């Protein structure tokens, strides 16, 4: 069968997988075995599913796949503690995923779309425009990949990297992923249903069993998405890309602001915190001369506190400059002054230290250059596939 006609098993929850397995003339309990292989053991190939008969494995190989994206390359940064995967979709659009390992925790930054329609002027993914929505299986595939590669990191990390990043030794590298953040390419709330299904697939206690609180979804501020999430029984964390407290400046940076201006956005977020009692994070990328002076810090504190304080945290991210935007990051002093001012107003704020800068894997830098990546992949695809896509 043509690869792109195959059924992606990662798109199927257990009931759907059971239906499919029955349609293949197999007893229902085979579905449970297959499900365990996919989600509990994260087995990357049918050949390794030794509890399934050879005949059934051949059938699976012929008609289905474990994730429909092809792993093109894996880049290694921060002494081996950061890995960036580049995947190709069936139509050859590329998607990036970044795994970052810290002492005792490991976070994967997951993409929800190929390209992005939101058009933020400082973001590399925006330059690609919108390419396509990822399916639930394609979103989940990135997390399964990260879990597999995480297991290999203790055997493939630089001592200097460990020291630099404050690990006592390799035993500080966790065996299990601890966080999945939807902060890769794309706008998760612009692909809400597929994104949300991927969370269900990964959350299933009989499967990958990833806790709801270990997910964080980040949005440009699509209010309908925030409203849906506040009625969701799962305790998924919410992050809002705010980046400016002045409508004129924000609309200039983020076209979405013309549709959902700051006051409406903050109202929706306040309602979310009242309903869910969960703390919200605001992301604020600091751009030299654009949104980083004292006046902007004051406006930000005013806007956040206007209707009364709610549980919040501000993450300050010095811009990762993207070519041809003319924008540069704020100076260290500016960043510190901005943080200190928010703290003074009683707003908890943290300056985020960036991972993956050396491999174009830092915030806002994800923009698979198809031609470049495909060229780089020639000759390495076979070998890299061994890592398990
Ligand atoms: N569309 C979602 C999630 C993807 S972007 C959102 O916007 O929230 C993840 C984060 O990276 C967002 O806060 C985004 O604004 C930020 N980001 C984008 N470009 C960046 C850059 N060049 N430097 C630093 N952060 C950037």
Short mmCIF file of C-alpha atoms in Angstrom, two decimals, residues 2-8 11 65 67-72 87-95 114 132-135 137-138 141 370 374:
data_model
loop_
_atom_site.label_atom_id
_atom_site.label_comp_id
_atom_site.label_asym_id
_atom_site.label_seq_id
_atom_site.Cartn_x
_atom_site.Cartn_y
_atom_site.Cartn_z
CA UNK A 2 1.13 3.58 -0.71
CA UNK A 3 2.66 4.97 2.49
CA UNK A 4 0.26 7.93 2.51
CA UNK A 5 -2.76 5.61 2.27
CA UNK A 6 -1.78 3.68 5.37
CA UNK A 7 -3.78 4.04 8.57
CA UNK A 8 -1.88 5.98 11.22
CA UNK A 11 -4.77 8.57 15.41
CA UNK A 65 1.98 2.94 10.30
CA UNK A 67 2.94 7.86 13.09
CA UNK A 68 2.63 9.26 9.60
CA UNK A 69 5.57 11.68 9.83
CA UNK A 70 9.04 10.65 8.70
CA UNK A 71 11.96 11.61 10.91
CA UNK A 72 14.44 13.56 8.77
CA UNK A 87 9.88 15.51 10.67
CA UNK A 88 8.42 15.44 7.17
CA UNK A 89 4.69 15.18 6.64
CA UNK A 90 3.42 12.98 3.81
CA UNK A 91 3.37 16.09 1.56
CA UNK A 92 6.96 16.98 2.59
CA UNK A 93 6.12 20.01 4.75
CA UNK A 94 8.38 19.94 7.78
CA UNK A 95 7.59 20.08 11.47
CA UNK A 114 2.96 22.94 9.97
CA UNK A 132 -1.46 22.44 7.41
CA UNK A 133 -3.06 21.27 10.62
CA UNK A 134 -1.39 18.30 12.27
CA UNK A 135 -3.56 15.31 13.09
CA UNK A 137 -1.52 11.22 15.78
CA UNK A 138 1.09 13.59 14.33
CA UNK A 141 4.03 11.17 17.57
CA UNK A 370 12.32 22.33 3.62
CA UNK A 374 15.75 17.63 3.04
#
